[in-house]
Amino acid sequence: MPGLLGQNFGRYKILELLGEGGMATVYKAYDTRLEREVAIKVIRREAFPPEEMDMLLKRFEREAKMLGRLSHPNIVGVIDYGEHEGSPYLVMVYISGGTLKQRLGQPLPWREAVRMLLPIAHALEYVHEHNIINRDVKPANILMTETGQPMMSDFGLVKLYGEKKGEGGGTNLTSSGSGIGTPDYMSPEQWTGEATTLSDLYSLGVVLYEMITGHRPYTADTPAGILLKQATESWPLPNTYVPDLPPNVESVLLKVLAKEPSNR
């Protein structure tokens, strides 16, 4: 959304752009009432057909309330939501230490990688207990505090599960129930919209694999290329890149990255 810098979303003054995605744009802002910095995620109206906007706004409000009820030390807190010129937005705690993605590029010692990801595993366990599937676990969505603590963020693709009939089924901020996520980190079943809590586990396994080896299990120039490789190829064993990796660590990766969810 061009021209938002310097604008006020009610009590929040937009300061700078933090990141852009297909569904939303994230800004750093200043809360003039509480006098603190926050992050604001603005849904991109142009990403959705006009006829779906009413439904989007209702679902967004519902998800904002649901996310606002979450309380976990490794989940970025949602503190407010609203609407600006027809575009819904979330207000979240501002985390200033960058993202896990910015710290990748070369292999990390496996103990350090496991230590860093364990809090995110606990955070995922927590949201799963609250009937939530994240569906977009990836390094760019793991924020780091100034002291190096990881924080799970970006629930724009969340899906509720286990709801009663008549409550609208699952809910998500997307116009389609299929192919939701980031291709390099998506589980095989996620391509057909069949995401479960085990899909989040697979994505977390991809992140751990990348941290330990410096590579992702599957890479290709297009999403279709990733899907084809998932269907027809085995990913390189981690000891291909890290020969001295302990067998028990490799066994964990083999299990969480199983193609069949029931084998994870």
XYZ file of N, CA and C in Angstrom:
792
model
N 0.854 -1.191 0.000
C 0.000 0.000 0.000
C 0.887 1.238 0.000
N 1.040 1.894 -1.131
C 1.924 3.057 -1.222
C 1.393 4.242 -0.425
N 2.297 5.042 0.046
C 1.903 6.288 0.684
C 1.457 6.179 2.119
N 1.680 5.037 2.777
C 1.229 4.889 4.158
C 2.221 5.459 5.160
N 3.477 5.590 4.760
C 4.473 6.110 5.693
C 4.074 7.499 6.151
N 4.104 7.698 7.460
C 3.720 8.976 8.032
C 2.251 9.104 8.339
N 1.434 8.186 7.858
C -0.003 8.235 8.132
C -0.295 7.712 9.528
N -1.486 8.048 10.014
C -1.935 7.568 11.305
C -3.070 6.567 11.125
N -2.912 5.411 11.744
C -3.991 4.430 11.844
C -4.563 4.594 13.248
N -5.448 5.569 13.407
C -5.917 5.871 14.748
C -4.767 6.384 15.577
N -4.462 5.686 16.667
C -3.391 6.116 17.577
C -2.011 5.673 17.116
N -1.923 4.927 15.990
C -0.652 4.374 15.523
C -0.124 5.170 14.332
N 1.088 5.690 14.466
C 1.726 6.448 13.390
C 2.702 5.527 12.654
N 2.513 5.381 11.336
C 3.359 4.483 10.541
C 4.744 5.115 10.364
N 5.789 4.366 10.740
C 7.152 4.892 10.704
C 7.972 4.378 9.536
N 7.961 3.061 9.316
C 8.788 2.510 8.244
C 8.277 1.144 7.815
N 8.668 0.768 6.605
C 8.300 -0.533 6.058
C 9.234 -1.599 6.614
N 8.650 -2.703 7.101
C 9.449 -3.815 7.612
C 9.506 -4.984 6.643
N 8.434 -5.211 5.905
C 8.428 -6.334 4.981
C 7.134 -6.405 4.194
N 7.204 -7.046 3.025
C 6.033 -7.189 2.168
C 5.879 -8.648 1.745
N 4.635 -9.073 1.634
C 4.326 -10.407 1.145
C 3.140 -10.346 0.208
N 2.732 -11.508 -0.267
C 1.621 -11.540 -1.202
C 0.301 -11.147 -0.591
N 0.155 -11.393 0.702
C -1.107 -11.124 1.375
C -1.118 -9.858 2.204
N 0.051 -9.440 2.684
C 0.077 -8.342 3.648
C 1.397 -7.591 3.600
N 1.370 -6.394 4.176
C 2.556 -5.563 4.331
C 2.713 -5.255 5.813
N 3.947 -5.323 6.315
C 4.198 -5.095 7.733
C 5.000 -3.808 7.904
N 4.534 -2.974 8.827
C 5.183 -1.691 9.102
C 5.577 -1.605 10.576
N 6.610 -0.837 10.814
C 6.918 -0.404 12.171
C 6.112 0.861 12.428
N 5.512 0.960 13.605
C 4.669 2.113 13.915
C 4.897 2.545 15.359
N 4.337 3.694 15.696
C 4.475 4.230 17.052
C 3.101 4.386 17.664
N 2.923 3.766 18.818
C 1.675 3.871 19.562
C 1.717 5.161 20.366
N 0.971 6.161 19.914
C 1.051 7.482 20.544
C 0.410 7.511 21.928
N -0.450 6.543 22.222
C -1.101 6.525 23.535
C -0.194 5.911 24.591
N 0.370 4.748 24.279
C 1.241 4.070 25.236
C 2.714 4.407 25.026
N 3.001 5.193 23.978
C 4.356 5.682 23.697
C 5.352 4.527 23.576
N 5.078 3.646 22.623
C 5.959 2.506 22.372
C 5.884 2.144 20.899
N 6.914 1.442 20.433
C 6.932 0.976 19.055
C 6.162 -0.333 18.944
N 5.450 -0.492 17.821
C 4.686 -1.701 17.554
C 4.883 -2.078 16.094
N 4.425 -3.256 15.734
C 4.417 -3.685 14.337
C 2.969 -3.786 13.879
N 2.704 -3.301 12.675
C 1.347 -3.342 12.127
C 1.366 -4.123 10.820
N 0.538 -5.136 10.755
C 0.405 -5.952 9.559
C -0.887 -5.585 8.858
N -0.763 -5.043 7.651
C -1.917 -4.563 6.894
C -2.226 -5.540 5.764
N -3.432 -6.052 5.738
C -3.838 -6.971 4.680
C -3.962 -6.210 3.363
N -3.428 -6.775 2.299
C -3.462 -6.137 0.983
C -4.813 -6.414 0.309
N -5.617 -5.392 0.168
C -6.943 -5.558 -0.424
C -6.860 -6.108 -1.848
N -5.825 -5.708 -2.579
C -5.725 -6.117 -3.976
C -5.433 -7.615 -4.120
N -5.092 -8.276 -3.013
C -4.804 -9.707 -3.065
C -6.073 -10.552 -3.046
N -7.220 -9.904 -2.877
C -8.467 -10.639 -2.744
C -9.521 -10.071 -3.686
N -10.366 -10.926 -4.269
C -11.457 -10.442 -5.114
C -12.391 -9.540 -4.306
N -12.899 -8.463 -4.922
C -13.774 -7.531 -4.189
C -14.966 -8.209 -3.543
N -15.515 -9.229 -4.201
C -16.697 -9.888 -3.654
C -16.400 -10.683 -2.384
N -15.117 -10.880 -2.081
C -14.767 -11.646 -0.886
C -14.387 -10.757 0.289
N -14.395 -9.436 0.115
C -13.912 -8.553 1.162
C -14.763 -8.602 2.422
N -16.095 -8.665 2.281
C -16.944 -8.726 3.478
C -16.622 -9.964 4.301
N -16.490 -11.088 3.609
C -16.147 -12.325 4.299
C -14.763 -12.220 4.929
N -13.816 -11.595 4.207
C -12.464 -11.430 4.715
C -12.461 -10.629 6.009
N -13.222 -9.521 6.035
C -13.245 -8.673 7.218
C -13.812 -9.409 8.420
N -14.849 -10.202 8.201
C -15.444 -10.957 9.300
C -14.462 -12.004 9.826
N -13.805 -12.703 8.898
C -12.854 -13.722 9.313
C -11.633 -13.106 9.972
N -11.212 -11.962 9.462
C -10.055 -11.292 10.050
C -10.350 -10.903 11.494
N -11.528 -10.347 11.738
C -11.894 -9.958 13.101
C -11.907 -11.181 14.016
N -12.440 -12.257 13.500
C -12.505 -13.487 14.281
C -11.107 -14.002 14.609
N -10.220 -14.002 13.620
C -8.870 -14.487 13.846
C -8.091 -13.552 14.753
N -8.311 -12.246 14.616
C -7.612 -11.291 15.473
C -7.971 -11.532 16.936
N -9.242 -11.779 17.208
C -9.660 -12.049 18.585
C -9.062 -13.353 19.084
N -9.037 -14.348 18.207
C -8.479 -15.637 18.585
C -6.981 -15.519 18.891
N -6.247 -14.798 18.025
C -4.807 -14.634 18.236
C -4.523 -13.796 19.471
N -5.399 -12.827 19.742
C -5.219 -11.974 20.911
C -5.348 -12.727 22.218
N -5.981 -13.900 22.177
C -6.141 -14.700 23.394
C -4.932 -15.612 23.660
N -4.058 -15.738 22.669
C -2.875 -16.586 22.860
C -1.887 -15.911 23.805
N -1.287 -16.719 24.659
C -0.299 -16.187 25.599
C 0.810 -17.214 25.759
N 1.938 -16.949 25.117
C 3.082 -17.863 25.177
C 4.345 -17.025 25.050
N 5.393 -17.359 25.814
C 6.608 -16.525 25.799
C 7.331 -16.506 24.465
N 7.020 -17.442 23.560
C 7.708 -17.472 22.272
C 6.755 -17.262 21.105
N 5.668 -16.557 21.352
C 4.728 -16.160 20.306
C 4.577 -14.646 20.357
N 4.752 -13.992 19.223
C 4.599 -12.542 19.160
C 3.146 -12.185 19.472
N 2.945 -11.341 20.477
C 1.608 -11.025 20.928
C 0.861 -10.093 19.991
N -0.429 -10.368 19.788
C -1.333 -9.471 19.062
C -2.034 -8.604 20.094
N -1.945 -7.283 19.930
C -2.450 -6.390 20.965
C -3.623 -5.528 20.501
N -3.905 -5.522 19.197
C -5.016 -4.698 18.717
C -5.297 -5.063 17.262
N -6.448 -4.685 16.776
C -6.742 -4.823 15.355
C -7.685 -3.702 14.961
N -7.763 -3.438 13.653
C -8.642 -2.385 13.177
C -8.755 -2.424 11.664
N -9.220 -1.324 11.106
C -9.407 -1.225 9.664
C -9.011 0.179 9.226
N -8.248 0.262 8.154
C -7.809 1.552 7.613
C -8.172 1.610 6.144
N -9.085 2.506 5.808
C -9.544 2.678 4.428
C -9.939 1.340 3.797
N -10.630 0.541 4.596
C -11.147 -0.725 4.098
C -10.198 -1.893 4.200
N -8.940 -1.641 4.609
C -7.963 -2.720 4.752
C -7.796 -3.072 6.228
N -8.039 -4.333 6.591
C -7.875 -4.724 7.997
C -6.402 -4.798 8.368
N -6.119 -4.574 9.648
C -4.743 -4.654 10.101
C -4.679 -5.218 11.518
N -3.550 -5.840 11.819
C -3.233 -6.341 13.155
C -2.122 -5.499 13.755
N -2.197 -5.245 15.046
C -1.123 -4.566 15.763
C -0.457 -5.597 16.669
N 0.855 -5.725 16.531
C 1.594 -6.742 17.269
C 2.761 -6.117 18.030
N 3.254 -6.852 18.997
C 4.466 -6.442 19.705
C 5.609 -6.339 18.696
N 6.377 -5.279 18.792
C 7.514 -5.089 17.877
C 8.737 -5.817 18.421
N 9.316 -6.701 17.597
C 10.520 -7.453 17.952
C 11.663 -6.906 17.110
N 12.714 -6.442 17.768
C 13.729 -5.637 17.084
C 14.965 -6.403 16.620
N 15.036 -7.715 16.879
C 16.271 -8.431 16.589
C 16.361 -9.076 15.223
N 15.448 -8.743 14.312
C 15.491 -9.326 12.980
C 14.832 -10.699 12.939
N 15.137 -11.468 11.900
C 14.519 -12.774 11.708
C 15.573 -13.882 11.693
N 15.106 -15.095 11.882
C 16.007 -16.242 11.762
C 16.576 -16.329 10.352
N 15.781 -15.976 9.358
C 16.245 -16.021 7.968
C 17.516 -15.211 7.785
N 17.607 -14.080 8.443
C 18.772 -13.222 8.310
C 20.029 -13.840 8.922
N 19.856 -14.867 9.746
C 20.995 -15.509 10.401
C 21.438 -16.778 9.682
N 20.710 -17.151 8.639
C 21.052 -18.362 7.898
C 21.980 -18.035 6.732
N 22.375 -19.071 5.990
C 23.294 -18.890 4.870
C 24.459 -19.837 4.947
N 24.724 -20.327 6.147
C 25.761 -21.332 6.331
C 25.316 -22.253 7.462
N 25.826 -23.494 7.486
C 25.391 -24.447 8.511
C 25.686 -23.949 9.927
N 24.762 -24.263 10.833
C 24.959 -23.980 12.243
C 25.273 -25.286 12.967
N 26.041 -25.256 14.033
C 26.239 -26.469 14.835
C 24.879 -27.032 15.249
N 24.725 -28.340 15.169
C 23.394 -28.914 15.370
C 22.842 -28.615 16.756
N 23.691 -28.577 17.754
C 23.212 -28.267 19.107
C 22.644 -26.861 19.176
N 23.307 -25.921 18.521
C 22.816 -24.539 18.497
C 21.490 -24.452 17.755
N 21.386 -25.176 16.633
C 20.148 -25.163 15.862
C 18.991 -25.735 16.663
N 19.227 -26.853 17.330
C 18.176 -27.472 18.143
C 17.785 -26.561 19.300
N 18.780 -25.983 19.967
C 18.486 -25.078 21.078
C 17.638 -23.897 20.627
N 17.919 -23.388 19.441
C 17.202 -22.233 18.941
C 15.765 -22.572 18.544
N 15.551 -23.786 18.039
C 14.223 -24.147 17.542
C 13.306 -24.777 18.584
N 13.865 -25.294 19.671
C 13.024 -25.931 20.678
C 11.908 -25.004 21.199
N 12.197 -23.722 21.478
C 11.109 -22.843 21.919
C 10.003 -22.696 20.869
N 10.365 -22.729 19.585
C 9.353 -22.640 18.533
C 8.532 -23.925 18.494
N 9.177 -25.071 18.733
C 8.442 -26.332 18.815
C 7.426 -26.287 19.947
N 7.829 -25.732 21.088
C 6.899 -25.609 22.215
C 5.764 -24.633 21.878
N 6.087 -23.564 21.155
C 5.052 -22.602 20.765
C 4.049 -23.249 19.814
N 4.543 -24.070 18.884
C 3.636 -24.783 17.976
C 2.762 -25.767 18.737
N 3.356 -26.465 19.696
C 2.564 -27.382 20.516
C 1.433 -26.629 21.221
N 1.750 -25.441 21.700
C 0.757 -24.608 22.388
C -0.386 -24.218 21.455
N -0.068 -23.743 20.243
C -1.152 -23.321 19.346
C -1.947 -24.520 18.853
N -1.293 -25.662 18.684
C -2.024 -26.862 18.287
C -3.014 -27.280 19.370
N -2.627 -27.112 20.621
C -3.536 -27.410 21.726
C -4.743 -26.477 21.727
N -4.582 -25.318 21.077
C -5.686 -24.359 20.963
C -6.366 -24.459 19.595
N -6.221 -25.618 18.952
C -6.909 -25.904 17.687
C -6.520 -24.960 16.555
N -5.237 -24.612 16.498
C -4.744 -23.701 15.474
C -3.629 -24.381 14.692
N -3.674 -24.280 13.364
C -2.596 -24.721 12.496
C -1.984 -23.470 11.873
N -0.678 -23.303 12.004
C -0.031 -22.094 11.486
C 0.021 -22.084 9.963
N 0.537 -23.148 9.342
C 0.613 -23.342 7.895
C 1.661 -22.496 7.181
N 2.467 -21.730 7.903
C 3.522 -20.960 7.228
C 4.742 -20.817 8.135
N 5.167 -21.935 8.717
C 6.372 -21.939 9.546
C 7.586 -21.866 8.624
N 8.403 -20.840 8.800
C 9.598 -20.645 7.975
C 10.524 -19.661 8.679
N 11.801 -19.599 8.294
C 12.746 -18.711 8.982
C 12.337 -17.243 8.988
N 11.698 -16.779 7.926
C 11.297 -15.367 7.868
C 10.201 -15.045 8.873
N 9.488 -16.062 9.347
C 8.408 -15.853 10.314
C 8.820 -16.188 11.738
N 10.116 -16.424 11.930
C 10.647 -16.614 13.282
C 11.494 -15.391 13.605
N 10.985 -14.548 14.469
C 11.677 -13.318 14.832
C 12.614 -13.566 16.007
N 13.608 -12.726 16.125
C 14.600 -12.871 17.190
C 14.588 -11.617 18.062
N 14.564 -11.824 19.365
C 14.655 -10.690 20.272
C 16.101 -10.216 20.358
N 16.311 -9.116 21.026
C 17.662 -8.585 21.184
C 18.561 -9.554 21.945
N 17.969 -10.391 22.790
C 18.754 -11.352 23.573
C 18.863 -12.709 22.888
N 18.353 -12.816 21.645
C 18.491 -14.047 20.891
C 17.395 -15.070 21.092
N 16.290 -14.679 21.733
C 15.179 -15.604 21.920
C 14.302 -15.629 20.668
N 13.939 -16.822 20.160
C 13.093 -16.895 18.966
C 11.626 -16.685 19.297
N 10.920 -16.031 18.399
C 9.497 -15.732 18.588
C 8.748 -16.105 17.313
N 7.725 -16.919 17.438
C 6.923 -17.287 16.284
C 5.958 -16.156 15.959
N 5.917 -15.797 14.678
C 5.067 -14.685 14.266
C 4.337 -15.042 12.983
N 3.560 -14.094 12.508
C 2.871 -14.178 11.225
C 1.901 -15.349 11.170
N 0.718 -15.106 11.734
C -0.353 -16.095 11.706
C -1.377 -15.766 10.629
N -0.925 -15.076 9.579
C -1.863 -14.693 8.527
C -2.469 -15.859 7.793
N -1.864 -17.046 7.891
C -2.388 -18.211 7.194
C -3.006 -19.214 8.153
N -3.250 -18.809 9.397
C -3.739 -19.771 10.376
C -5.060 -20.395 9.958
N -5.265 -21.585 10.438
C -6.517 -22.286 10.189
C -6.977 -22.918 11.493
N -8.252 -22.738 11.800
C -8.825 -23.405 12.956
C -9.266 -24.795 12.544
N -9.136 -25.751 13.437
C -9.606 -27.093 13.130
C -10.412 -27.619 14.307
N -11.169 -28.682 14.045
C -11.960 -29.295 15.097
C -13.170 -28.486 15.487
N -13.650 -27.614 14.583
C -14.814 -26.804 14.903
C -16.099 -27.595 14.690
N -17.141 -27.158 15.345
C -18.439 -27.793 15.189
C -19.066 -27.379 13.879
N -19.912 -28.239 13.359
C -20.639 -27.889 12.157
C -21.533 -26.687 12.449
N -21.663 -25.865 11.435
C -22.493 -24.685 11.607
C -21.712 -23.474 12.038
N -20.395 -23.672 12.317
C -19.562 -22.554 12.722
C -18.678 -22.073 11.586
N -19.006 -22.512 10.375
C -18.269 -22.013 9.226
C -17.072 -22.838 8.860
N -16.893 -24.013 9.506
C -15.736 -24.837 9.183
C -14.457 -24.128 9.563
N -13.376 -24.469 8.876
C -12.116 -23.795 9.138
C -12.169 -22.373 8.637
N -11.285 -21.548 9.168
C -11.255 -20.161 8.729
C -9.829 -19.769 8.433
N -9.638 -19.008 7.371
C -8.307 -18.546 7.041
C -8.431 -17.246 6.263
N -7.342 -16.533 6.186
C -7.348 -15.230 5.531
C -7.016 -15.344 4.058
N -7.361 -16.450 3.451
C -7.045 -16.634 2.050
C -8.299 -16.912 1.277
N -8.248 -16.651 -0.015
C -9.437 -16.812 -0.845
C -9.603 -18.232 -1.338
N -8.633 -19.078 -1.053
C -8.718 -20.470 -1.482
C -8.153 -21.354 -0.407
N -8.689 -22.568 -0.280
C -8.219 -23.463 0.758
C -7.065 -24.326 0.327
N -6.560 -24.165 -0.872
C -5.515 -25.065 -1.344
C -4.212 -24.328 -1.576
N -3.113 -25.092 -1.487
C -1.805 -24.533 -1.794
C -1.412 -23.392 -0.900
N -1.719 -23.491 0.419
C -1.459 -22.382 1.316
C -0.116 -22.575 2.000
N 0.763 -21.563 1.912
C 2.052 -21.641 2.563
C 3.153 -21.115 1.667
N 4.406 -21.379 2.057
C 5.573 -20.992 1.281
C 6.170 -22.261 0.697
N 6.252 -22.389 -0.637
C 6.570 -23.671 -1.287
C 7.746 -24.429 -0.697
N 8.880 -23.783 -0.450
C 10.060 -24.497 0.029
C 9.846 -25.163 1.385
N 8.873 -24.697 2.150
C 8.659 -25.202 3.506
C 7.338 -25.955 3.662
N 6.590 -26.101 2.584
C 5.286 -26.741 2.658
C 5.391 -28.253 2.673
N 4.539 -28.892 3.466
C 4.447 -30.345 3.473
C 3.748 -30.816 2.209
N 3.965 -32.066 1.799
C 3.316 -32.565 0.572
C 1.795 -32.435 0.595
N 1.176 -32.732 1.744
C -0.294 -32.677 1.796
C -0.834 -31.254 1.781
N 0.027 -30.300 2.104
C -0.424 -28.909 2.163
C -0.749 -28.362 0.778
N -0.156 -28.939 -0.252
C -0.400 -28.469 -1.616
C -1.856 -28.665 -2.026
N -2.527 -29.617 -1.407
C -3.930 -29.880 -1.749
C -4.878 -29.362 -0.679
N -4.370 -28.516 0.217
C -5.228 -27.904 1.212
C -5.589 -28.815 2.364
N -4.812 -29.871 2.582
C -5.126 -30.832 3.634
C -4.187 -30.668 4.828
N -3.913 -29.459 5.203
C -2.972 -29.193 6.289
C -3.511 -29.672 7.628
N -2.599 -30.253 8.432
C -2.904 -30.645 9.806
C -1.777 -30.134 10.694
N -1.861 -30.450 11.974
C -0.770 -30.062 12.872
C 0.543 -30.707 12.443
N 0.473 -31.886 11.821
C 1.680 -32.562 11.348
C 2.315 -31.827 10.172
N 1.537 -30.997 9.488
C 2.093 -30.169 8.415
C 3.025 -29.111 8.998
N 2.631 -28.531 10.127
C 3.508 -27.580 10.810
C 4.791 -28.262 11.267
N 4.675 -29.519 11.714
C 5.853 -30.260 12.154
C 6.815 -30.468 10.984
N 6.280 -30.798 9.815
C 7.111 -30.959 8.618
C 7.844 -29.650 8.322
N 7.126 -28.530 8.321
C 7.752 -27.236 8.019
C 8.853 -26.904 9.017
N 8.612 -27.211 10.292
C 9.639 -26.974 11.296
C 10.854 -27.857 11.019
N 10.600 -29.084 10.535
C 11.701 -29.966 10.166
C 12.524 -29.405 9.024
N 11.868 -28.772 8.036
C 12.593 -28.142 6.934
C 13.501 -27.030 7.469
N 12.961 -26.245 8.417
C 13.762 -25.162 9.002
C 14.987 -25.744 9.715
N 14.786 -26.807 10.494
C 15.911 -27.412 11.207
C 16.931 -27.990 10.227
N 16.469 -28.652 9.186
C 17.349 -29.202 8.150
C 18.196 -28.084 7.542
N 17.559 -26.962 7.226
C 18.273 -25.840 6.618
C 19.297 -25.251 7.578
N 18.928 -25.152 8.847
C 19.854 -24.596 9.829
C 21.094 -25.471 9.973
N 20.893 -26.783 9.984
C 21.996 -27.706 10.226
C 22.871 -27.897 8.986
N 22.247 -27.965 7.810
C 23.004 -28.285 6.583
C 23.355 -27.069 5.735
N 22.639 -25.971 5.928
C 22.829 -24.809 5.062
C 22.058 -24.909 3.762
N 21.222 -25.941 3.621
C 20.427 -26.167 2.411
C 18.997 -26.530 2.801
N 18.064 -26.304 1.892
C 16.704 -26.802 2.078
C 16.579 -28.162 1.404
N 15.694 -29.027 1.882
C 15.569 -30.369 1.301
C 15.270 -30.359 -0.183
N 14.368 -29.472 -0.606
C 14.003 -29.373 -2.015
C 14.072 -27.909 -2.444
N 14.685 -27.662 -3.584
C 14.688 -26.317 -4.166
C 14.403 -26.431 -5.654
N 13.742 -25.433 -6.188
C 13.434 -25.384 -7.618
C 13.096 -23.945 -7.972
N 13.035 -23.663 -9.261
C 12.769 -22.299 -9.714
C 11.304 -21.917 -9.589
N 10.420 -22.917 -9.514
C 8.981 -22.654 -9.456
C 8.343 -23.517 -8.376
N 7.170 -23.109 -7.872
C 6.436 -23.970 -6.930
C 6.146 -25.348 -7.521
N 5.813 -25.393 -8.816
C 5.535 -26.681 -9.456
C 6.770 -27.585 -9.413
N 7.952 -26.979 -9.543
C 9.181 -27.754 -9.474
C 9.396 -28.361 -8.098
N 9.070 -27.592 -7.049
C 9.165 -28.113 -5.682
C 8.217 -29.293 -5.512
N 6.973 -29.126 -5.970
C 5.971 -30.178 -5.838
C 6.417 -31.443 -6.569
N 6.969 -31.281 -7.768
C 7.421 -32.431 -8.543
C 8.546 -33.170 -7.820
N 9.488 -32.431 -7.270
C 10.584 -33.070 -6.543
C 10.082 -33.796 -5.302
N 9.140 -33.172 -4.597
C 8.581 -33.835 -3.426
C 7.944 -35.174 -3.798
N 7.295 -35.200 -4.965
C 6.560 -36.395 -5.384
C 7.470 -37.478 -5.949
N 8.623 -37.088 -6.494
C 9.421 -38.072 -7.241
C 10.831 -38.283 -6.714
N 11.295 -37.428 -5.809
C 12.685 -37.528 -5.367
C 12.788 -37.638 -3.849
N 13.847 -38.236 -3.402
C 14.195 -38.234 -1.984
C 15.146 -37.067 -1.733
N 15.004 -36.416 -0.615
C 15.901 -35.307 -0.322
C 17.259 -35.842 0.158
N 18.324 -35.067 -0.046
C 19.658 -35.518 0.364
C 19.728 -35.723 1.876
N 20.296 -36.841 2.306
C 20.456 -37.064 3.731
C 21.325 -35.960 4.337
N 21.006 -35.536 5.547
C 21.769 -34.437 6.160
C 23.266 -34.693 6.226
N 23.675 -35.974 6.415
C 25.127 -36.229 6.507
C 25.836 -36.072 5.171
N 25.054 -35.848 4.089
C 25.665 -35.476 2.810
C 26.402 -34.144 2.951
N 25.831 -33.265 3.757
C 26.416 -31.932 3.973
C 27.212 -31.860 5.276
N 26.806 -32.655 6.276
C 27.460 -32.622 7.588
C 27.836 -34.055 7.954
N 29.000 -34.525 7.498
C 29.379 -35.938 7.674
C 29.414 -36.405 9.125
N 29.719 -35.504 10.051
C 29.832 -35.924 11.447
C 28.544 -35.708 12.237
N 27.420 -35.514 11.544
C 26.146 -35.318 12.234
C 25.766 -36.609 12.963
N 25.430 -36.540 14.248
C 25.064 -37.751 14.986
C 23.864 -38.460 14.361
N 23.881 -39.795 14.338
C 22.774 -40.544 13.739
C 21.414 -40.231 14.357
N 21.360 -39.960 15.667
C 20.070 -39.680 16.286
C 19.474 -38.357 15.808
N 20.322 -37.381 15.482
C 19.836 -36.122 14.933
C 19.290 -36.352 13.527
N 20.004 -37.121 12.742
C 19.525 -37.431 11.397
C 18.217 -38.221 11.457
N 18.080 -39.096 12.434
C 16.848 -39.879 12.576
C 15.652 -38.971 12.855
N 15.869 -37.941 13.651
C 14.787 -36.990 13.933
C 14.343 -36.304 12.645
N 15.305 -35.878 11.841
C 14.971 -35.218 10.581
C 14.266 -36.178 9.622
N 14.706 -37.424 9.581
C 14.054 -38.411 8.716
C 12.585 -38.599 9.114
N 12.329 -38.551 10.407
C 10.962 -38.769 10.879
C 10.067 -37.561 10.600
N 10.517 -36.349 10.953
C 9.638 -35.184 10.804
C 9.454 -34.797 9.341
N 10.389 -35.229 8.467
C 10.283 -34.903 7.051
C 9.717 -36.060 6.219
N 9.080 -37.016 6.884
C 8.434 -38.111 6.163
C 7.339 -37.569 5.245
N 7.216 -38.119 4.062
C 6.201 -37.638 3.114
C 4.790 -37.911 3.624
N 4.592 -39.061 4.273
C 3.282 -39.415 4.808
C 3.142 -38.840 6.220
N 2.093 -38.036 6.471
C 1.926 -37.440 7.808
C 1.909 -38.472 8.926
N 1.347 -39.665 8.674
C 1.243 -40.674 9.716
C 2.602 -41.220 10.127
N 3.637 -40.959 9.337
C 4.981 -41.451 9.651
C 5.831 -40.421 10.397
N 5.273 -39.249 10.629
C 6.060 -38.193 11.294
C 6.027 -38.353 12.807
